[in-house]
Amino acid sequence: MQGFCDYYMVCTSPWTYLGHARLIAMANAHHISVRIKPINLGQIFVESGGLPLAKRAPQRQAYRLVELERWRSFSGLPLNIHPKFFPADDRLAARCVIAVQRREGAARALALAGALLQSVWAEEGNIADESHLRELMQGLGLSVDEVLADAVSDTVHALYEENTQEALEAKVFGAPWYVFEGIPYWGQDRLDFLERAFAASESRAA
């Protein structure tokens, strides 16, 4: 691999869902490692002045729906504009992603994150429900009991907090947020710029 991209994400973000598969494809094409870092976005909002969706002005909420419709059409991805289980408490799901990364590496963690995002935004899944988390992880062939035990450990809880603190120090204020070669990119609509940076890095390394 030529370099790495830090990927600050939450498992309930539609924008993270819309960009997730493309980020992985881009990184693979340009030999970039992705370091997935689930974060507590609620804490990020508190520290950075952001607001959760329910507290945003009506016009902002309305425009968000316009953008979701637009991106659904553009991306071709299945997307429920009003998913049944959103918002949802994604903290256990996030810690499962961290646990899988610790146990089995980034590729498997990215696969789980993708399954979680798809569950929320395309399959009406409740990722706050441990039984549903079990089903998703079983479908990926993960060692479910071991992952869940790790996910509730003090070690993984500390890593989740560390990711969030690191994000704050990196001036993250939303998700998805990518950092490559020290440069931040906020949102899946910045992936074109990130891909150009990946390509430039690959060319320099050739």
PDB file of C-alpha atoms in Angstrom, residues 10-186:
ATOM      1  CA  VAL A  10     -20.785   6.821  12.101  1.00  0.00           C
ATOM      2  CA  CYS A  11     -22.897   3.782  11.323  1.00  0.00           C
ATOM      3  CA  THR A  12     -26.165   5.746  11.049  1.00  0.00           C
ATOM      4  CA  SER A  13     -25.141   8.498   8.610  1.00  0.00           C
ATOM      5  CA  PRO A  14     -26.780   8.433   5.161  1.00  0.00           C
ATOM      6  CA  TRP A  15     -23.885  10.401   3.729  1.00  0.00           C
ATOM      7  CA  THR A  16     -21.437   7.844   5.100  1.00  0.00           C
ATOM      8  CA  TYR A  17     -23.556   5.102   3.522  1.00  0.00           C
ATOM      9  CA  LEU A  18     -23.600   6.871   0.163  1.00  0.00           C
ATOM     10  CA  GLY A  19     -19.814   7.156   0.090  1.00  0.00           C
ATOM     11  CA  HIS A  20     -18.718   3.950   1.816  1.00  0.00           C
ATOM     12  CA  ALA A  21     -18.442   1.523  -1.099  1.00  0.00           C
ATOM     13  CA  ARG A  22     -16.890   4.126  -3.361  1.00  0.00           C
ATOM     14  CA  LEU A  23     -14.234   4.998  -0.785  1.00  0.00           C
ATOM     15  CA  ILE A  24     -13.210   1.349  -0.537  1.00  0.00           C
ATOM     16  CA  ALA A  25     -13.110   0.953  -4.322  1.00  0.00           C
ATOM     17  CA  MET A  26     -11.016   4.108  -4.710  1.00  0.00           C
ATOM     18  CA  ALA A  27      -8.591   3.067  -2.007  1.00  0.00           C
ATOM     19  CA  ASN A  28      -8.148  -0.389  -3.498  1.00  0.00           C
ATOM     20  CA  ALA A  29      -7.621   1.027  -6.985  1.00  0.00           C
ATOM     21  CA  HIS A  30      -4.886   3.377  -5.792  1.00  0.00           C
ATOM     22  CA  HIS A  31      -3.306   1.070  -3.186  1.00  0.00           C
ATOM     23  CA  ILE A  32      -4.311   3.202  -0.210  1.00  0.00           C
ATOM     24  CA  SER A  33      -5.001   1.704   3.221  1.00  0.00           C
ATOM     25  CA  VAL A  34      -8.184   2.886   4.947  1.00  0.00           C
ATOM     26  CA  ARG A  35      -8.065   3.283   8.721  1.00  0.00           C
ATOM     27  CA  ILE A  36     -11.693   3.193   9.807  1.00  0.00           C
ATOM     28  CA  LYS A  37     -12.417   5.216  12.937  1.00  0.00           C
ATOM     29  CA  PRO A  38     -15.993   5.092  14.239  1.00  0.00           C
ATOM     30  CA  ILE A  39     -16.731   8.189  16.322  1.00  0.00           C
ATOM     31  CA  ASN A  40     -19.389   9.545  18.671  1.00  0.00           C
ATOM     32  CA  LEU A  41     -20.936  12.191  16.431  1.00  0.00           C
ATOM     33  CA  GLY A  42     -23.157  13.520  19.209  1.00  0.00           C
ATOM     34  CA  GLN A  43     -20.067  14.462  21.180  1.00  0.00           C
ATOM     35  CA  ILE A  44     -18.520  15.980  18.054  1.00  0.00           C
ATOM     36  CA  PHE A  45     -21.625  18.150  17.591  1.00  0.00           C
ATOM     37  CA  VAL A  46     -21.489  19.344  21.202  1.00  0.00           C
ATOM     38  CA  GLU A  47     -17.851  20.366  20.871  1.00  0.00           C
ATOM     39  CA  SER A  48     -18.064  21.833  17.349  1.00  0.00           C
ATOM     40  CA  GLY A  49     -21.375  23.681  17.452  1.00  0.00           C
ATOM     41  CA  GLY A  50     -23.305  21.223  15.300  1.00  0.00           C
ATOM     42  CA  LEU A  51     -26.902  20.169  15.894  1.00  0.00           C
ATOM     43  CA  PRO A  52     -28.539  16.752  15.704  1.00  0.00           C
ATOM     44  CA  LEU A  53     -31.110  16.469  12.939  1.00  0.00           C
ATOM     45  CA  ALA A  54     -34.181  16.935  15.149  1.00  0.00           C
ATOM     46  CA  LYS A  55     -32.880  20.278  16.436  1.00  0.00           C
ATOM     47  CA  ARG A  56     -32.062  21.786  13.040  1.00  0.00           C
ATOM     48  CA  ALA A  57     -34.214  24.484  11.486  1.00  0.00           C
ATOM     49  CA  PRO A  58     -37.138  23.196   9.373  1.00  0.00           C
ATOM     50  CA  GLN A  59     -35.678  24.563   6.145  1.00  0.00           C
ATOM     51  CA  ARG A  60     -32.425  22.688   6.775  1.00  0.00           C
ATOM     52  CA  GLN A  61     -34.310  19.472   7.450  1.00  0.00           C
ATOM     53  CA  ALA A  62     -36.347  19.930   4.274  1.00  0.00           C
ATOM     54  CA  TYR A  63     -33.286  20.549   2.122  1.00  0.00           C
ATOM     55  CA  ARG A  64     -31.599  17.457   3.552  1.00  0.00           C
ATOM     56  CA  LEU A  65     -34.437  15.383   2.075  1.00  0.00           C
ATOM     57  CA  VAL A  66     -33.952  17.039  -1.319  1.00  0.00           C
ATOM     58  CA  GLU A  67     -30.270  16.138  -1.216  1.00  0.00           C
ATOM     59  CA  LEU A  68     -30.976  12.547  -0.186  1.00  0.00           C
ATOM     60  CA  GLU A  69     -33.362  12.148  -3.131  1.00  0.00           C
ATOM     61  CA  ARG A  70     -30.756  13.671  -5.436  1.00  0.00           C
ATOM     62  CA  TRP A  71     -27.967  11.412  -4.203  1.00  0.00           C
ATOM     63  CA  ARG A  72     -30.174   8.332  -4.305  1.00  0.00           C
ATOM     64  CA  SER A  73     -30.862   8.999  -7.973  1.00  0.00           C
ATOM     65  CA  PHE A  74     -27.249   9.864  -8.773  1.00  0.00           C
ATOM     66  CA  SER A  75     -25.633   6.954  -6.943  1.00  0.00           C
ATOM     67  CA  GLY A  76     -28.095   4.250  -7.910  1.00  0.00           C
ATOM     68  CA  LEU A  77     -27.903   2.898  -4.367  1.00  0.00           C
ATOM     69  CA  PRO A  78     -31.048   1.712  -2.590  1.00  0.00           C
ATOM     70  CA  LEU A  79     -31.920   4.332   0.013  1.00  0.00           C
ATOM     71  CA  ASN A  80     -34.936   4.750   2.279  1.00  0.00           C
ATOM     72  CA  ILE A  81     -35.345   8.481   2.756  1.00  0.00           C
ATOM     73  CA  HIS A  82     -37.275   7.906   5.993  1.00  0.00           C
ATOM     74  CA  PRO A  83     -35.809   4.698   7.450  1.00  0.00           C
ATOM     75  CA  LYS A  84     -37.760   2.954  10.175  1.00  0.00           C
ATOM     76  CA  PHE A  85     -34.882   2.860  12.663  1.00  0.00           C
ATOM     77  CA  PHE A  86     -33.311   6.298  12.413  1.00  0.00           C
ATOM     78  CA  PRO A  87     -31.989   7.856  14.476  1.00  0.00           C
ATOM     79  CA  ALA A  88     -30.611   4.858  16.337  1.00  0.00           C
ATOM     80  CA  ASP A  89     -28.074   4.375  19.089  1.00  0.00           C
ATOM     81  CA  ASP A  90     -25.053   3.170  17.126  1.00  0.00           C
ATOM     82  CA  ARG A  91     -22.548   2.988  19.973  1.00  0.00           C
ATOM     83  CA  LEU A  92     -22.493  -0.808  20.294  1.00  0.00           C
ATOM     84  CA  ALA A  93     -22.386  -1.165  16.509  1.00  0.00           C
ATOM     85  CA  ALA A  94     -19.466   1.269  16.352  1.00  0.00           C
ATOM     86  CA  ARG A  95     -17.589  -0.650  19.010  1.00  0.00           C
ATOM     87  CA  CYS A  96     -18.227  -3.895  17.105  1.00  0.00           C
ATOM     88  CA  VAL A  97     -16.512  -2.325  14.087  1.00  0.00           C
ATOM     89  CA  ILE A  98     -13.558  -1.390  16.282  1.00  0.00           C
ATOM     90  CA  ALA A  99     -13.472  -4.883  17.786  1.00  0.00           C
ATOM     91  CA  VAL A 100     -13.456  -6.491  14.340  1.00  0.00           C
ATOM     92  CA  GLN A 101     -10.658  -4.203  13.213  1.00  0.00           C
ATOM     93  CA  ARG A 102      -8.627  -5.236  16.266  1.00  0.00           C
ATOM     94  CA  ARG A 103      -9.318  -8.917  15.747  1.00  0.00           C
ATOM     95  CA  GLU A 104      -9.424  -9.330  11.971  1.00  0.00           C
ATOM     96  CA  GLY A 105      -8.153  -6.187  10.310  1.00  0.00           C
ATOM     97  CA  ALA A 106      -9.437  -3.191   8.402  1.00  0.00           C
ATOM     98  CA  ALA A 107     -10.995  -5.023   5.453  1.00  0.00           C
ATOM     99  CA  ARG A 108     -13.310  -7.031   7.686  1.00  0.00           C
ATOM    100  CA  ALA A 109     -14.141  -3.950   9.750  1.00  0.00           C
ATOM    101  CA  LEU A 110     -15.006  -2.022   6.596  1.00  0.00           C
ATOM    102  CA  ALA A 111     -17.226  -4.895   5.474  1.00  0.00           C
ATOM    103  CA  LEU A 112     -19.101  -4.829   8.777  1.00  0.00           C
ATOM    104  CA  ALA A 113     -19.474  -1.051   8.622  1.00  0.00           C
ATOM    105  CA  GLY A 114     -20.897  -1.383   5.119  1.00  0.00           C
ATOM    106  CA  ALA A 115     -23.396  -3.996   6.293  1.00  0.00           C
ATOM    107  CA  LEU A 116     -24.469  -1.774   9.187  1.00  0.00           C
ATOM    108  CA  LEU A 117     -24.957   1.255   6.949  1.00  0.00           C
ATOM    109  CA  GLN A 118     -26.889  -0.765   4.391  1.00  0.00           C
ATOM    110  CA  SER A 119     -29.059  -2.228   7.125  1.00  0.00           C
ATOM    111  CA  VAL A 120     -30.141   1.217   8.312  1.00  0.00           C
ATOM    112  CA  TRP A 121     -30.567   2.902   4.942  1.00  0.00           C
ATOM    113  CA  ALA A 122     -31.675   0.101   2.625  1.00  0.00           C
ATOM    114  CA  GLU A 123     -33.064  -2.746   4.725  1.00  0.00           C
ATOM    115  CA  GLU A 124     -35.011  -1.134   7.606  1.00  0.00           C
ATOM    116  CA  GLY A 125     -32.674  -2.764  10.123  1.00  0.00           C
ATOM    117  CA  ASN A 126     -32.293  -1.726  13.747  1.00  0.00           C
ATOM    118  CA  ILE A 127     -28.575  -1.672  14.491  1.00  0.00           C
ATOM    119  CA  ALA A 128     -29.279  -0.700  18.104  1.00  0.00           C
ATOM    120  CA  ASP A 129     -30.716  -4.206  18.587  1.00  0.00           C
ATOM    121  CA  GLU A 130     -28.047  -6.701  19.648  1.00  0.00           C
ATOM    122  CA  SER A 131     -29.904  -9.607  18.036  1.00  0.00           C
ATOM    123  CA  HIS A 132     -29.826  -7.771  14.709  1.00  0.00           C
ATOM    124  CA  LEU A 133     -26.125  -7.058  15.137  1.00  0.00           C
ATOM    125  CA  ARG A 134     -25.627 -10.769  15.690  1.00  0.00           C
ATOM    126  CA  GLU A 135     -27.444 -11.598  12.457  1.00  0.00           C
ATOM    127  CA  LEU A 136     -25.377  -9.137  10.456  1.00  0.00           C
ATOM    128  CA  MET A 137     -22.101 -10.415  11.870  1.00  0.00           C
ATOM    129  CA  GLN A 138     -23.094 -14.046  11.373  1.00  0.00           C
ATOM    130  CA  GLY A 139     -23.818 -13.216   7.743  1.00  0.00           C
ATOM    131  CA  LEU A 140     -20.246 -11.982   7.390  1.00  0.00           C
ATOM    132  CA  GLY A 141     -18.804 -15.091   9.024  1.00  0.00           C
ATOM    133  CA  LEU A 142     -17.524 -13.223  12.070  1.00  0.00           C
ATOM    134  CA  SER A 143     -17.002 -14.772  15.495  1.00  0.00           C
ATOM    135  CA  VAL A 144     -20.051 -13.092  16.974  1.00  0.00           C
ATOM    136  CA  ASP A 145     -19.694 -13.910  20.669  1.00  0.00           C
ATOM    137  CA  GLU A 146     -16.030 -12.951  20.684  1.00  0.00           C
ATOM    138  CA  VAL A 147     -16.659  -9.700  18.827  1.00  0.00           C
ATOM    139  CA  LEU A 148     -19.481  -8.687  21.155  1.00  0.00           C
ATOM    140  CA  ALA A 149     -17.427  -9.518  24.230  1.00  0.00           C
ATOM    141  CA  ASP A 150     -14.607  -7.363  22.900  1.00  0.00           C
ATOM    142  CA  ALA A 151     -17.023  -4.591  21.923  1.00  0.00           C
ATOM    143  CA  VAL A 152     -18.174  -4.107  25.517  1.00  0.00           C
ATOM    144  CA  SER A 153     -14.667  -4.291  26.964  1.00  0.00           C
ATOM    145  CA  ASP A 154     -12.947  -1.332  28.576  1.00  0.00           C
ATOM    146  CA  THR A 155     -10.253  -1.533  25.906  1.00  0.00           C
ATOM    147  CA  VAL A 156     -12.627  -1.050  22.985  1.00  0.00           C
ATOM    148  CA  HIS A 157     -14.640   1.581  24.832  1.00  0.00           C
ATOM    149  CA  ALA A 158     -11.390   3.502  25.324  1.00  0.00           C
ATOM    150  CA  LEU A 159     -10.548   3.159  21.628  1.00  0.00           C
ATOM    151  CA  TYR A 160     -13.977   4.556  20.700  1.00  0.00           C
ATOM    152  CA  GLU A 161     -13.378   7.533  22.966  1.00  0.00           C
ATOM    153  CA  GLU A 162      -9.859   7.885  21.574  1.00  0.00           C
ATOM    154  CA  ASN A 163     -11.219   7.984  18.013  1.00  0.00           C
ATOM    155  CA  THR A 164     -13.648  10.716  19.012  1.00  0.00           C
ATOM    156  CA  GLN A 165     -11.001  12.767  20.773  1.00  0.00           C
ATOM    157  CA  GLU A 166      -8.649  12.344  17.830  1.00  0.00           C
ATOM    158  CA  ALA A 167     -11.423  13.557  15.530  1.00  0.00           C
ATOM    159  CA  LEU A 168     -11.935  16.649  17.674  1.00  0.00           C
ATOM    160  CA  GLU A 169      -8.222  17.379  17.584  1.00  0.00           C
ATOM    161  CA  ALA A 170      -8.333  16.996  13.784  1.00  0.00           C
ATOM    162  CA  LYS A 171     -11.171  19.587  13.723  1.00  0.00           C
ATOM    163  CA  VAL A 172     -13.743  17.081  12.489  1.00  0.00           C
ATOM    164  CA  PHE A 173     -17.321  18.391  12.722  1.00  0.00           C
ATOM    165  CA  GLY A 174     -19.321  15.922  10.610  1.00  0.00           C
ATOM    166  CA  ALA A 175     -19.344  12.526   8.961  1.00  0.00           C
ATOM    167  CA  PRO A 176     -18.091  11.034   6.815  1.00  0.00           C
ATOM    168  CA  TRP A 177     -14.764  12.779   7.195  1.00  0.00           C
ATOM    169  CA  TYR A 178     -11.621  11.653   5.441  1.00  0.00           C
ATOM    170  CA  VAL A 179      -8.054  12.770   6.114  1.00  0.00           C
ATOM    171  CA  PHE A 180      -5.350  11.962   3.577  1.00  0.00           C
ATOM    172  CA  GLU A 181      -1.808  13.302   3.732  1.00  0.00           C
ATOM    173  CA  GLY A 182      -2.959  15.759   6.389  1.00  0.00           C
ATOM    174  CA  ILE A 183      -5.734  17.232   4.226  1.00  0.00           C
ATOM    175  CA  PRO A 184      -9.384  16.949   5.380  1.00  0.00           C
ATOM    176  CA  TYR A 185     -12.318  16.087   3.116  1.00  0.00           C
ATOM    177  CA  TRP A 186     -15.818  16.391   4.583  1.00  0.00           C
TER     178      TRP A 186
END
